[in-house]
XYZ file of C-alpha atoms in Angstrom:
769
model
C -7.175 -4.916 -48.669
C -4.698 -5.443 -45.871
C -1.090 -4.314 -45.503
C 2.194 -5.975 -44.549
C 2.755 -4.456 -41.142
C 6.106 -6.153 -40.569
C 7.655 -4.698 -43.737
C 6.109 -1.268 -43.118
C 7.285 -1.118 -39.475
C 10.847 -2.179 -40.322
C 11.123 0.371 -43.128
C 9.659 3.203 -41.034
C 11.909 2.566 -38.046
C 14.993 2.470 -40.263
C 13.935 5.758 -41.846
C 13.470 7.457 -38.477
C 16.884 6.238 -37.323
C 18.547 7.538 -40.503
C 16.891 10.936 -40.075
C 17.762 10.988 -36.344
C 14.212 12.173 -36.046
C 13.763 12.197 -32.286
C 16.971 13.798 -31.085
C 16.129 16.907 -29.046
C 18.397 19.936 -29.251
C 18.046 21.243 -25.719
C 19.612 24.588 -26.662
C 17.170 25.328 -29.522
C 15.610 28.751 -28.887
C 13.335 28.738 -31.944
C 10.678 26.515 -30.351
C 8.925 26.427 -27.000
C 10.398 23.658 -24.800
C 8.143 20.938 -23.468
C 9.446 18.239 -21.100
C 7.268 15.114 -21.312
C 8.349 12.419 -18.868
C 7.252 8.841 -18.345
C 8.508 6.694 -15.457
C 11.569 4.781 -16.586
C 11.308 0.972 -16.403
C 13.166 -1.659 -14.452
C 15.070 -3.834 -16.976
C 13.213 -7.074 -16.350
C 13.990 -8.242 -19.877
C 10.520 -8.273 -21.424
C 7.938 -5.601 -22.125
C 4.560 -6.607 -20.756
C 1.202 -5.000 -21.470
C 1.751 -2.466 -18.685
C 4.933 -1.242 -20.363
C 3.097 -0.839 -23.649
C 0.333 1.094 -21.951
C 2.875 3.327 -20.223
C 5.097 4.121 -23.192
C 3.142 3.685 -26.431
C 0.194 5.806 -25.336
C 2.327 8.617 -23.884
C 4.281 8.568 -27.154
C 1.107 9.681 -28.939
C 1.239 12.957 -27.052
C 4.960 13.439 -27.704
C 4.373 13.114 -31.458
C 1.370 15.415 -31.369
C 3.303 18.113 -29.489
C 6.151 18.017 -32.011
C 3.678 18.411 -34.860
C 2.246 21.433 -33.068
C 5.623 23.145 -32.989
C 7.000 22.275 -29.549
C 10.610 21.316 -28.880
C 9.780 18.107 -27.053
C 12.119 16.322 -24.655
C 10.849 12.737 -24.384
C 13.701 10.753 -22.799
C 14.070 7.183 -21.598
C 16.404 5.246 -19.349
C 16.495 2.287 -16.978
C 15.995 2.073 -13.223
C 18.586 -0.678 -13.248
C 19.566 -1.486 -9.667
C 17.316 -3.852 -7.766
C 16.650 -7.212 -6.175
C 15.776 -9.345 -9.263
C 19.340 -9.108 -10.572
C 20.661 -10.195 -7.185
C 18.171 -13.051 -7.043
C 19.393 -14.189 -10.470
C 22.952 -14.119 -9.128
C 21.974 -16.266 -6.134
C 19.789 -18.718 -8.056
C 21.678 -19.114 -11.328
C 25.162 -17.867 -10.557
C 25.015 -15.125 -13.172
C 26.707 -11.756 -12.837
C 24.069 -9.140 -11.878
C 25.658 -6.562 -14.171
C 25.715 -8.939 -17.127
C 22.104 -9.992 -16.444
C 20.987 -6.357 -16.225
C 22.689 -5.105 -19.375
C 21.526 -8.105 -21.394
C 17.946 -7.245 -20.400
C 18.481 -3.576 -21.224
C 19.635 -4.476 -24.729
C 16.536 -6.592 -25.294
C 14.197 -3.913 -23.948
C 15.772 -1.226 -26.136
C 14.815 -3.283 -29.181
C 11.305 -3.870 -27.849
C 10.768 -0.183 -27.108
C 11.839 0.677 -30.633
C 9.492 -1.947 -32.049
C 6.450 -0.199 -30.552
C 7.328 2.949 -32.486
C 8.134 4.995 -29.378
C 9.841 8.274 -30.279
C 12.260 8.415 -27.336
C 15.441 10.459 -27.532
C 17.932 7.673 -26.842
C 20.840 10.106 -26.737
C 19.587 11.197 -23.298
C 19.481 7.642 -21.891
C 20.418 7.141 -18.239
C 21.128 3.794 -16.542
C 21.137 4.053 -12.769
C 23.589 1.148 -12.242
C 26.208 2.779 -14.473
C 29.045 4.370 -12.445
C 28.694 7.561 -14.497
C 25.190 7.875 -13.041
C 25.571 6.578 -9.510
C 28.644 8.764 -9.035
C 26.178 11.642 -8.830
C 23.673 9.725 -6.700
C 26.531 9.325 -4.234
C 27.591 12.953 -4.579
C 24.057 14.163 -3.850
C 23.913 11.859 -0.818
C 27.118 13.428 0.522
C 25.563 16.877 0.150
C 22.561 15.753 2.179
C 24.946 14.271 4.755
C 26.908 17.541 4.940
C 23.710 19.429 5.759
C 22.390 16.948 8.365
C 19.666 15.609 6.085
C 21.186 12.097 6.141
C 21.784 10.388 9.472
C 22.491 6.950 10.906
C 20.433 5.450 13.721
C 18.850 2.242 14.936
C 15.598 1.023 13.383
C 13.368 -2.041 13.296
C 13.645 -4.198 10.173
C 11.965 -7.306 8.809
C 14.287 -10.322 8.890
C 14.138 -13.690 7.104
C 15.738 -16.307 9.361
C 16.196 -18.784 6.496
C 17.809 -16.425 3.983
C 19.549 -14.586 6.823
C 18.771 -11.215 5.303
C 16.781 -8.046 5.820
C 13.627 -7.700 3.743
C 12.061 -4.510 2.431
C 8.418 -4.082 3.479
C 7.264 -4.883 -0.052
C 9.060 -8.247 0.175
C 6.891 -9.343 3.092
C 3.697 -11.037 1.917
C 1.168 -11.989 4.617
C 3.948 -12.066 7.195
C 6.202 -14.318 5.110
C 9.319 -13.878 2.979
C 8.375 -13.586 -0.688
C 11.528 -15.510 -1.646
C 11.129 -18.645 0.440
C 7.843 -18.357 2.330
C 9.501 -18.389 5.750
C 7.776 -16.517 8.562
C 9.637 -13.247 9.049
C 10.957 -11.821 12.299
C 11.666 -8.297 13.470
C 15.148 -7.061 14.403
C 16.715 -3.737 15.237
C 19.700 -2.677 13.136
C 21.620 0.534 12.626
C 20.420 2.106 9.379
C 20.777 5.251 7.259
C 17.846 7.655 6.978
C 17.029 10.737 4.907
C 15.168 13.301 6.992
C 12.061 13.735 4.863
C 10.063 14.608 7.993
C 11.871 17.968 8.074
C 9.916 18.771 4.909
C 6.505 17.447 5.963
C 4.792 20.840 6.147
C 6.341 22.060 2.891
C 5.381 18.859 1.093
C 1.769 19.444 2.156
C 1.771 23.168 1.364
C 3.322 22.630 -2.071
C 0.364 20.512 -3.145
C -2.005 23.478 -2.973
C -0.649 25.143 -6.122
C -0.027 21.986 -8.174
C -2.638 21.373 -10.931
C -2.858 17.656 -10.139
C -5.995 15.564 -9.786
C -7.314 15.923 -6.268
C -7.097 12.194 -5.475
C -3.326 12.289 -6.083
C -2.883 15.247 -3.757
C -5.161 13.746 -1.135
C -3.185 10.485 -1.194
C 0.022 12.386 -0.431
C -1.618 14.469 2.284
C -2.947 11.304 3.899
C 0.451 9.594 3.659
C 2.176 12.551 5.338
C -0.691 12.478 7.824
C -0.451 15.769 9.622
C -2.604 15.622 12.737
C -3.166 18.405 15.234
C -4.227 17.237 18.637
C -3.070 16.785 22.211
C -1.187 14.508 24.566
C -3.200 13.096 27.482
C -1.991 10.971 30.380
C -3.832 7.854 31.584
C -2.629 6.498 34.942
C -2.612 2.755 35.413
C -4.531 1.130 38.224
C -1.526 -1.003 39.215
C 1.383 0.260 41.352
C 4.617 -1.132 39.844
C 7.253 0.934 41.640
C 6.344 1.494 45.241
C 3.869 4.329 45.520
C 4.482 5.600 41.969
C 1.830 4.724 39.427
C 2.864 4.054 35.841
C 1.034 6.099 33.213
C 0.322 5.876 29.504
C 0.812 8.951 27.336
C -1.631 8.953 24.415
C -1.950 11.203 21.386
C -5.414 12.091 20.133
C -6.760 14.419 17.470
C -10.034 14.634 19.402
C -9.181 15.495 23.006
C -12.687 16.949 23.291
C -14.080 13.366 23.284
C -12.170 12.358 26.435
C -15.423 11.713 28.360
C -16.284 8.985 25.839
C -12.987 7.063 26.115
C -13.916 3.523 27.198
C -10.612 1.678 26.669
C -6.957 2.297 25.833
C -4.967 0.559 23.076
C -1.185 0.126 22.958
C 0.829 -0.835 19.882
C 2.137 -4.386 20.483
C 5.711 -3.056 20.129
C 5.164 -0.185 22.633
C 8.052 -0.043 25.121
C 5.687 -0.235 28.100
C 4.160 -3.536 26.979
C 7.211 -5.560 27.986
C 6.931 -4.214 31.552
C 3.203 -4.873 31.743
C 3.477 -8.497 30.598
C 4.935 -9.609 33.929
C 1.731 -8.451 35.632
C -0.924 -9.856 33.296
C -2.655 -13.198 33.697
C -2.691 -14.006 29.945
C 1.006 -13.455 29.213
C 1.317 -16.323 26.688
C -1.649 -15.083 24.668
C -0.246 -11.556 24.577
C 3.239 -12.742 23.602
C 1.809 -14.824 20.759
C -0.051 -11.799 19.446
C 3.097 -9.624 19.639
C 5.071 -12.228 17.687
C 2.389 -12.407 14.995
C 2.363 -8.611 14.689
C 6.111 -8.536 14.050
C 5.546 -10.463 10.808
C 3.344 -7.710 9.386
C 4.424 -4.475 7.727
C 3.071 -1.157 8.960
C 1.160 -0.787 5.698
C -0.515 -4.188 6.163
C -1.481 -3.223 9.696
C -2.865 0.184 8.790
C -4.819 -1.121 5.787
C -6.217 -4.243 7.460
C -9.985 -3.917 7.855
C -10.335 -6.773 10.359
C -9.666 -5.607 13.899
C -7.688 -7.925 16.175
C -6.235 -7.478 19.630
C -5.625 -8.954 23.083
C -6.832 -7.667 26.456
C -4.045 -7.185 29.017
C -5.855 -8.987 31.827
C -5.261 -7.409 35.220
C -4.217 -4.031 33.897
C -6.605 -1.083 34.025
C -6.201 2.543 32.982
C -7.932 5.492 34.622
C -9.791 7.960 32.387
C -8.431 11.324 33.615
C -11.773 13.051 32.962
C -14.269 10.541 34.382
C -11.864 8.829 36.841
C -13.357 5.508 35.737
C -11.243 2.400 35.288
C -11.129 1.211 31.675
C -9.447 -1.860 30.085
C -6.110 -1.828 28.245
C -5.574 -3.751 24.986
C -2.758 -4.346 22.568
C -3.844 -4.192 18.906
C -1.923 -4.049 15.640
C -3.978 -1.210 14.177
C -2.056 1.079 16.526
C 1.499 1.790 15.365
C 4.390 2.670 17.655
C 5.766 4.924 14.924
C 2.735 7.211 14.991
C 1.983 9.561 17.854
C 2.994 7.881 21.112
C 2.044 4.350 20.063
C -0.956 4.539 22.388
C -4.502 5.753 21.782
C -7.554 6.444 23.873
C -10.437 4.684 22.184
C -13.719 6.567 21.757
C -15.992 4.132 19.903
C -18.911 6.566 19.690
C -16.835 9.011 17.627
C -14.251 6.924 15.731
C -14.970 4.231 13.151
C -11.938 2.050 13.927
C -12.584 2.254 17.661
C -16.254 1.462 17.049
C -15.458 -1.652 15.005
C -13.050 -2.834 17.703
C -15.568 -2.142 20.478
C -18.315 -4.054 18.683
C -16.031 -7.049 18.158
C -14.876 -7.150 21.803
C -18.211 -6.107 23.322
C -16.880 -2.889 24.853
C -18.991 0.106 25.990
C -19.930 2.715 23.398
C -20.740 5.931 25.248
C -22.336 8.990 23.632
C -20.969 11.997 25.452
C -20.719 15.746 25.618
C -17.601 17.394 24.257
C -14.994 18.804 26.605
C -13.862 22.430 26.400
C -10.132 23.150 26.119
C -10.017 24.513 29.677
C -11.249 21.129 30.912
C -8.737 19.302 28.726
C -5.858 21.482 29.918
C -6.815 20.861 33.553
C -6.169 17.063 33.198
C -2.665 17.266 31.529
C -3.897 18.054 28.023
C -0.960 19.422 25.945
C -1.443 20.646 22.359
C 0.843 19.068 19.767
C 1.168 18.204 16.070
C 2.011 14.704 14.817
C 2.818 13.247 11.394
C 2.246 9.794 9.994
C 5.272 10.280 7.729
C 8.475 8.654 8.974
C 12.028 9.482 7.943
C 13.043 7.628 4.798
C 15.044 4.491 5.621
C 17.468 4.151 2.700
C 19.836 1.387 3.891
C 19.559 -1.922 2.092
C 21.526 -5.051 2.978
C 21.842 -5.832 -0.722
C 24.573 -6.120 -3.298
C 23.018 -4.775 -6.495
C 22.518 -1.196 -5.415
C 24.377 2.081 -5.189
C 27.119 1.835 -2.522
C 26.558 4.309 0.311
C 29.523 6.736 0.088
C 30.480 6.554 3.747
C 33.509 5.195 5.628
C 34.114 4.902 9.376
C 37.158 5.994 11.299
C 38.708 3.753 14.008
C 36.289 5.236 16.572
C 33.308 4.301 14.388
C 32.407 7.854 13.365
C 30.969 8.124 9.804
C 32.719 10.278 7.192
C 31.607 10.980 3.643
C 33.861 9.830 0.834
C 35.493 12.866 -0.837
C 34.328 13.787 -4.328
C 37.691 12.870 -5.881
C 37.061 9.223 -4.962
C 33.618 9.110 -6.561
C 32.178 7.032 -8.056
C 32.693 4.755 -5.067
C 32.554 1.598 -7.122
C 30.540 -1.487 -6.343
C 33.079 -4.273 -5.695
C 33.032 -7.368 -7.885
C 34.512 -9.917 -5.406
C 31.293 -10.479 -3.479
C 29.702 -13.638 -2.109
C 25.947 -13.462 -2.693
C 25.154 -16.350 -0.326
C 22.847 -15.009 2.417
C 24.769 -14.926 5.714
C 22.883 -12.342 7.731
C 25.307 -9.607 6.749
C 25.363 -7.207 3.809
C 26.992 -8.937 0.800
C 29.545 -6.131 0.457
C 31.016 -7.236 3.798
C 32.499 -10.238 1.971
C 34.559 -8.051 -0.376
C 38.311 -8.096 0.282
C 38.861 -5.469 -2.422
C 36.507 -3.010 -0.721
C 38.258 -3.336 2.637
C 41.693 -2.949 1.043
C 40.499 0.070 -0.934
C 39.386 1.815 2.259
C 42.662 1.021 4.046
C 44.734 2.274 1.104
C 42.867 5.589 0.864
C 42.018 6.325 4.502
C 44.462 4.289 6.581
C 44.542 1.380 9.010
C 41.494 0.920 11.212
C 39.098 2.606 8.786
C 36.172 0.475 7.594
C 33.657 0.797 4.731
C 29.894 1.102 4.859
C 28.554 -2.224 3.606
C 24.927 -1.290 2.906
C 23.646 0.009 -0.434
C 21.022 2.657 -1.101
C 17.323 2.073 -1.617
C 16.669 2.166 -5.375
C 14.113 4.927 -4.818
C 17.072 7.225 -4.161
C 18.321 6.570 -7.718
C 14.934 7.500 -9.181
C 14.451 10.627 -7.077
C 16.572 12.782 -9.382
C 16.909 10.956 -12.736
C 14.780 13.561 -14.538
C 17.556 16.093 -13.843
C 20.259 13.856 -15.304
C 18.372 13.468 -18.602
C 19.290 17.099 -19.326
C 23.008 16.344 -19.331
C 23.480 12.567 -19.068
C 27.156 12.423 -20.002
C 28.490 15.362 -17.959
C 31.509 14.109 -15.943
C 31.773 17.348 -13.954
C 28.262 17.939 -12.548
C 25.049 16.048 -11.854
C 23.223 18.222 -14.426
C 23.579 21.431 -16.397
C 22.455 24.532 -14.507
C 21.450 26.536 -17.569
C 19.468 23.629 -19.024
C 17.733 23.002 -15.705
C 16.710 26.653 -15.640
C 15.241 26.306 -19.142
C 13.638 22.854 -18.941
C 12.627 22.338 -15.320
C 10.161 21.679 -13.857
C 8.914 18.788 -15.993
C 5.779 19.887 -17.857
C 3.949 16.571 -17.587
C 4.859 13.366 -15.757
C 2.930 10.208 -16.587
C 3.102 7.184 -14.301
C 1.378 4.601 -12.189
C -0.836 5.403 -9.226
C 1.128 2.898 -7.115
C 4.001 5.396 -7.009
C 1.956 8.293 -5.615
C 3.068 7.938 -2.000
C 6.603 6.651 -2.538
C 8.554 7.616 -5.647
C 6.496 10.724 -6.379
C 6.775 11.945 -2.790
C 10.484 11.133 -2.596
C 11.176 13.051 -5.826
C 9.365 16.094 -4.418
C 11.381 15.879 -1.182
C 14.664 15.466 -3.064
C 13.923 18.501 -5.223
C 13.061 20.673 -2.225
C 16.205 19.580 -0.413
C 18.403 20.292 -3.457
C 16.709 23.683 -3.774
C 17.642 24.485 -0.185
C 21.237 23.487 -0.948
C 21.229 25.865 -3.964
C 21.731 22.967 -6.369
C 18.481 23.524 -8.308
C 16.353 26.633 -8.837
C 12.972 24.904 -8.445
C 11.335 23.353 -5.404
C 8.695 21.263 -7.223
C 9.872 18.829 -9.932
C 6.658 18.285 -11.915
C 4.012 20.758 -13.078
C 1.466 18.109 -14.072
C 1.169 14.544 -12.870
C -1.121 12.109 -14.691
C -1.751 8.654 -13.242
C -2.795 6.073 -15.787
C -5.047 3.082 -15.175
C -4.183 -0.614 -15.112
C -4.482 -3.155 -17.909
C -6.088 -6.265 -16.453
C -6.338 -9.798 -17.781
C -9.204 -10.787 -20.100
C -11.027 -12.093 -17.014
C -10.909 -8.672 -15.357
C -8.363 -9.856 -12.786
C -4.817 -8.642 -12.295
C -2.525 -10.474 -14.688
C -0.742 -13.404 -13.063
C 1.037 -16.468 -14.423
C -0.726 -18.598 -11.827
C -4.109 -17.416 -13.127
C -3.142 -18.041 -16.744
C -4.395 -14.589 -17.790
C -1.113 -12.914 -18.767
C -1.171 -11.154 -22.130
C 2.048 -11.112 -24.164
C 1.910 -7.999 -26.381
C 4.553 -9.463 -28.714
C 2.024 -12.040 -29.934
C -0.453 -9.318 -30.895
C 2.271 -7.189 -32.478
C 3.344 -10.136 -34.600
C -0.214 -10.865 -35.708
C -1.717 -7.393 -36.092
C 1.165 -4.911 -35.985
C 2.457 -2.391 -33.458
C 0.092 0.343 -34.666
C -2.977 -1.787 -33.994
C -1.772 -2.482 -30.442
C -1.003 1.222 -29.882
C -4.446 2.327 -31.038
C -6.187 -0.394 -29.040
C -4.456 0.707 -25.827
C -5.224 4.373 -26.518
C -8.875 3.549 -27.266
C -9.458 1.290 -24.239
C -10.412 4.195 -21.943
C -9.488 7.742 -20.888
C -5.753 7.759 -20.176
C -6.019 10.629 -17.723
C -8.165 8.736 -15.231
C -7.227 5.807 -12.993
C -9.203 2.668 -13.723
C -8.946 -1.028 -14.484
C -9.294 -2.008 -18.124
C -9.672 -5.723 -18.979
C -7.813 -6.781 -22.122
C -10.332 -7.563 -24.851
C -8.972 -10.444 -26.908
C -10.816 -9.126 -29.979
C -9.894 -5.487 -29.407
C -6.584 -5.409 -31.272
C -8.126 -7.269 -34.203
C -10.849 -4.606 -34.389
C -8.245 -1.848 -34.484
C -6.409 -3.675 -37.265
C -9.633 -3.721 -39.268
C -9.899 0.041 -38.733
C -6.360 0.494 -40.106
C -7.111 -1.786 -43.071
C -10.106 0.420 -43.901
C -7.786 3.428 -43.965
C -5.511 1.646 -46.427
C -8.495 0.863 -48.642
C -9.620 4.494 -48.473
C -6.171 5.584 -49.653
C -6.767 3.726 -52.918
C -9.510 6.242 -53.788
C -7.312 9.332 -53.410
C -7.110 11.385 -56.581
C -5.018 14.495 -57.216
C -7.839 16.266 -59.052
C -10.654 15.221 -56.690
C -12.496 18.036 -54.963
C -13.891 17.896 -51.440
C -17.175 19.299 -50.246
C -17.395 22.102 -47.716
C -19.162 19.691 -45.350
C -16.267 17.202 -45.516
C -13.709 19.929 -44.974
C -15.609 21.033 -41.882
C -15.654 17.454 -40.538
C -11.893 17.282 -41.057
C -11.459 20.571 -39.175
C -13.633 19.393 -36.288
C -11.670 16.127 -36.112
C -8.435 18.096 -36.034
C -9.594 20.254 -33.138
C -11.093 17.302 -31.267
C -7.837 15.360 -31.367
C -5.744 18.341 -30.294
C -8.037 19.457 -27.471
C -8.751 16.012 -26.033
C -5.139 14.848 -26.304
C -4.092 17.783 -24.147
C -6.159 16.087 -21.442
C -4.801 12.609 -22.335
C -8.234 11.604 -23.699
C -6.867 9.795 -26.714
C -9.878 7.490 -26.951
C -12.179 10.300 -28.071
C -9.576 11.501 -30.573
C -9.522 8.040 -32.150
C -13.331 8.012 -32.189
C -13.224 11.273 -34.153
C -10.857 9.677 -36.697
C -13.267 6.757 -37.031
C -16.167 9.130 -37.687
C -14.156 10.930 -40.351
C -13.227 7.620 -41.976
C -16.924 6.746 -42.146
C -17.483 9.907 -44.217
C -14.513 9.072 -46.429
C -16.112 5.720 -47.210
C -19.218 7.432 -48.591
C -17.115 9.597 -50.918
C -16.260 8.059 -54.330
C -12.979 9.987 -54.743
C -10.966 11.625 -51.991
C -9.046 14.866 -52.301
C -5.281 14.378 -51.937
C -5.035 17.454 -49.711
C -7.790 16.246 -47.394
C -6.314 12.758 -47.114
C -2.814 14.130 -46.474
C -4.280 16.091 -43.575
C -5.936 12.899 -42.336
C -2.600 11.041 -42.469
C -0.895 13.778 -40.429
C -3.644 13.452 -37.811
C -3.294 9.648 -37.845
C 0.505 9.786 -37.433
C 0.719 10.136 -33.616
C -1.546 7.111 -33.166
C -0.291 4.832 -35.960
C 3.185 6.171 -36.779
C 4.320 3.296 -39.023
C 1.241 3.129 -41.243
C 1.089 6.929 -41.451
C 4.705 6.995 -42.659
C 3.858 4.433 -45.335
C 0.777 6.358 -46.507
C 2.726 9.651 -46.493
C 5.254 8.176 -48.913
C 2.447 6.713 -51.000
C 0.938 10.200 -51.302
C 4.275 11.574 -52.492
C 5.012 13.482 -49.297
C 8.536 14.769 -48.724
C 10.627 13.805 -45.698
C 8.798 12.099 -42.864
C 5.162 12.523 -41.894
C 6.492 13.116 -38.372
C 8.273 16.259 -39.582
C 5.028 17.832 -40.763
C 3.208 20.673 -39.029
C -0.177 19.968 -37.495
C -2.802 21.364 -39.908
C -4.586 24.591 -39.045
C -8.280 24.041 -38.460
C -10.987 26.586 -39.168
C -14.585 25.833 -38.315
C -17.131 27.735 -40.372
C -20.497 27.985 -38.682
C -23.088 26.201 -40.781
C -26.010 28.360 -41.910
C -28.602 25.619 -41.369
C -28.988 22.443 -39.339
C -31.206 19.383 -39.827
C -33.365 18.752 -36.762
C -35.076 15.405 -36.211
C -38.667 15.615 -34.913
C -39.985 12.849 -32.640
C -43.341 12.165 -31.026
C -43.030 10.119 -27.846
C -39.469 9.264 -28.864
C -40.391 7.922 -32.293
C -39.066 9.700 -35.377
C -41.810 11.417 -37.382
C -39.771 13.580 -39.740
C -37.058 16.217 -39.980
C -36.755 19.919 -40.762
C -33.967 22.213 -41.905
C -33.770 25.389 -39.852
C -31.225 28.159 -39.168
C -28.480 27.113 -36.744
C -29.244 27.804 -33.060
C -32.912 28.473 -33.764
C -34.990 29.024 -30.621
C -37.215 26.314 -29.129
C -40.341 28.366 -29.872
C -39.461 28.716 -33.555
C -38.501 25.044 -33.846
C -41.770 23.973 -32.197
C -43.808 26.108 -34.573
C -41.968 24.603 -37.553
C -42.580 21.039 -36.314
C -46.352 21.621 -36.362
C -46.081 22.234 -40.107
C -45.070 18.601 -40.692
C -48.151 16.548 -41.530
C -46.599 13.374 -40.109
C -46.140 15.137 -36.777
C -49.691 16.520 -36.568
C -51.043 13.093 -37.444
C -49.031 11.469 -34.653
C -50.223 14.096 -32.174
C -53.858 13.250 -33.034
C -55.064 16.721 -32.144
C -53.435 16.679 -28.708
C -51.065 19.289 -27.383
C -47.737 17.969 -26.112
C -47.473 17.732 -22.330
C -43.724 18.141 -22.521
C -41.238 19.423 -25.119
C -37.656 18.177 -25.136
C -35.410 20.271 -27.367
C -31.738 19.609 -28.073
C -30.621 22.634 -30.137
C -29.604 21.827 -33.714
C -30.364 18.117 -33.217
C -33.695 16.851 -31.838
C -37.224 18.056 -31.045
C -39.193 15.448 -29.045
C -42.900 16.045 -28.333
C -44.288 13.985 -25.444
C -48.099 13.449 -25.272
């Protein structure tokens, strides 16, 4: 027997909407609050398998928590600013706002179709003026307290599109839009001073109950390094009798005797001076140009070491006084330390790989004492890999930066009474090399009208990561026109109890949100200085071939097809069963997996046909139900939904050996099924005569009664020879003595004594001869 999933899902969703089942009363004092957060999506217009994995599986926990008596806040919204909408405007001439809101409407329907129990009354949309008004207001507060500043910075530039590219838009040194080789330029940009919080961001990790790999990733990204500055004189006199020198930063000044070459970042300021004195200038210039096409992340993650010797330039090791060669190499970054390193190939893996490739000396050496280091210019210092957060974007579809400039060019924040500082509509999206907002006549006239002649607007927009650095606060009071959030509700609901998201956001969004929270705490705008108590990173759903899904590979899975064929509940259970949700990993999509889960659900429907009001249940079955109950609850708290589903499958197996099922036992089963398969559970609840919704029911109490006896299987050399019923937790000695009383066992032993006894209490006795 199968069931009509389309009719069941439609009826259930209409029922939930009528009951307003998932609206959270944030002021309710009768239940313990629990804030469950999942990263809000970009409104691309279609839910892919990753969206389903993110939302449908987390929804299981939201439903379970409600059943266990928690007042659960499980909100949703849309991270709605971003480049795709602008690309659509350029390519198809559509309005970015219209494109975005059309996609949001479609995705709302898709999210509802998966049975997700989001509280839509708390919805936030970052491109809505009622939201970005407060993004702008928070930016002005950071500006007031010197945490936002404007300065020159290097950017990636596409000469064809005449626009700045974010690092993630540079693929193998080329523009992801058009494939043109990118260049590097220096432009004046806005920054948030996240480096002021580097030490606190590291220290705060110590008390967070996150998985260690998440914390280690953030520590590595911040990259605190304690070391020393050392000076290497050059062997060439450029300015009369004065020798140039290179200042290097090293975390291992004690290895100075083993330094056999020096490496400069290709963009190091000194390189331009040195090029006029090298014999391979063209080769070096070509390498510098190639480096400019790469992002810092590409350079730091690249395993293959490349570089160019600056021929004719030598450095002098201050400890050994030996002349050593000088290279430029892209694995050294100008933004870290001094942009120059002393290379010690005997004690550093990167230096070793480089030395092997370029046939450079690798010298094992004794370690220098600090007195020796100090005597050659050694100066203790601390460096960080973390750079200040560049938030300027030369884009249209983003939050306008709330800054104007007086006739002298000094920046001023826009007063609160003029917020939201609206995104102008009269904008030319054609790439010209300038920010699109610069084409707006309305924006210029607005500034003149409010501030006077000679005043000019800021034309850049904010990085979309700024929008998402505080959205979890706005969920608490999404329609408040007077404040960014409600102080009393923040005190009650923050920090977020559990935040589920992708591992790719560990060192960007997650770090930015922590910084934002700490900064707002220092400004007395929030009471907390960490936004999330728990952080769980989920794995990735791969294509059936085990590769990352890609249209070019033809391995993209459209969940809608499986929902149409097997139902939303089957897809939900398949995704929850595919692997432990609390551990990062790659899970290939099994084309038969959803069908298997549908068969499991069909078996449940068939079992429901054998429910009888007057049927009794055995003590053994009741104990299995109780163990299933506890297994689901305990493992779900750790996001191990796969083992909870396995427990339901085991219980169903027992149901199928029982001629008639007790109504009470099956009702309890349906309540346990509800978080995983909410539509089918609702249907079965009504079929059983249950009142209201199954999702309004309390999670059943489970009591495990210790069994008096257990059946223990006896094996000889791993082969079953019989079984015996003995008191639970019987000792190995007593179990061994009892096994000798089985004639089949003594026959198999053939008069020999076992060389080894393997005893699994209450389960197996294996005698090895």
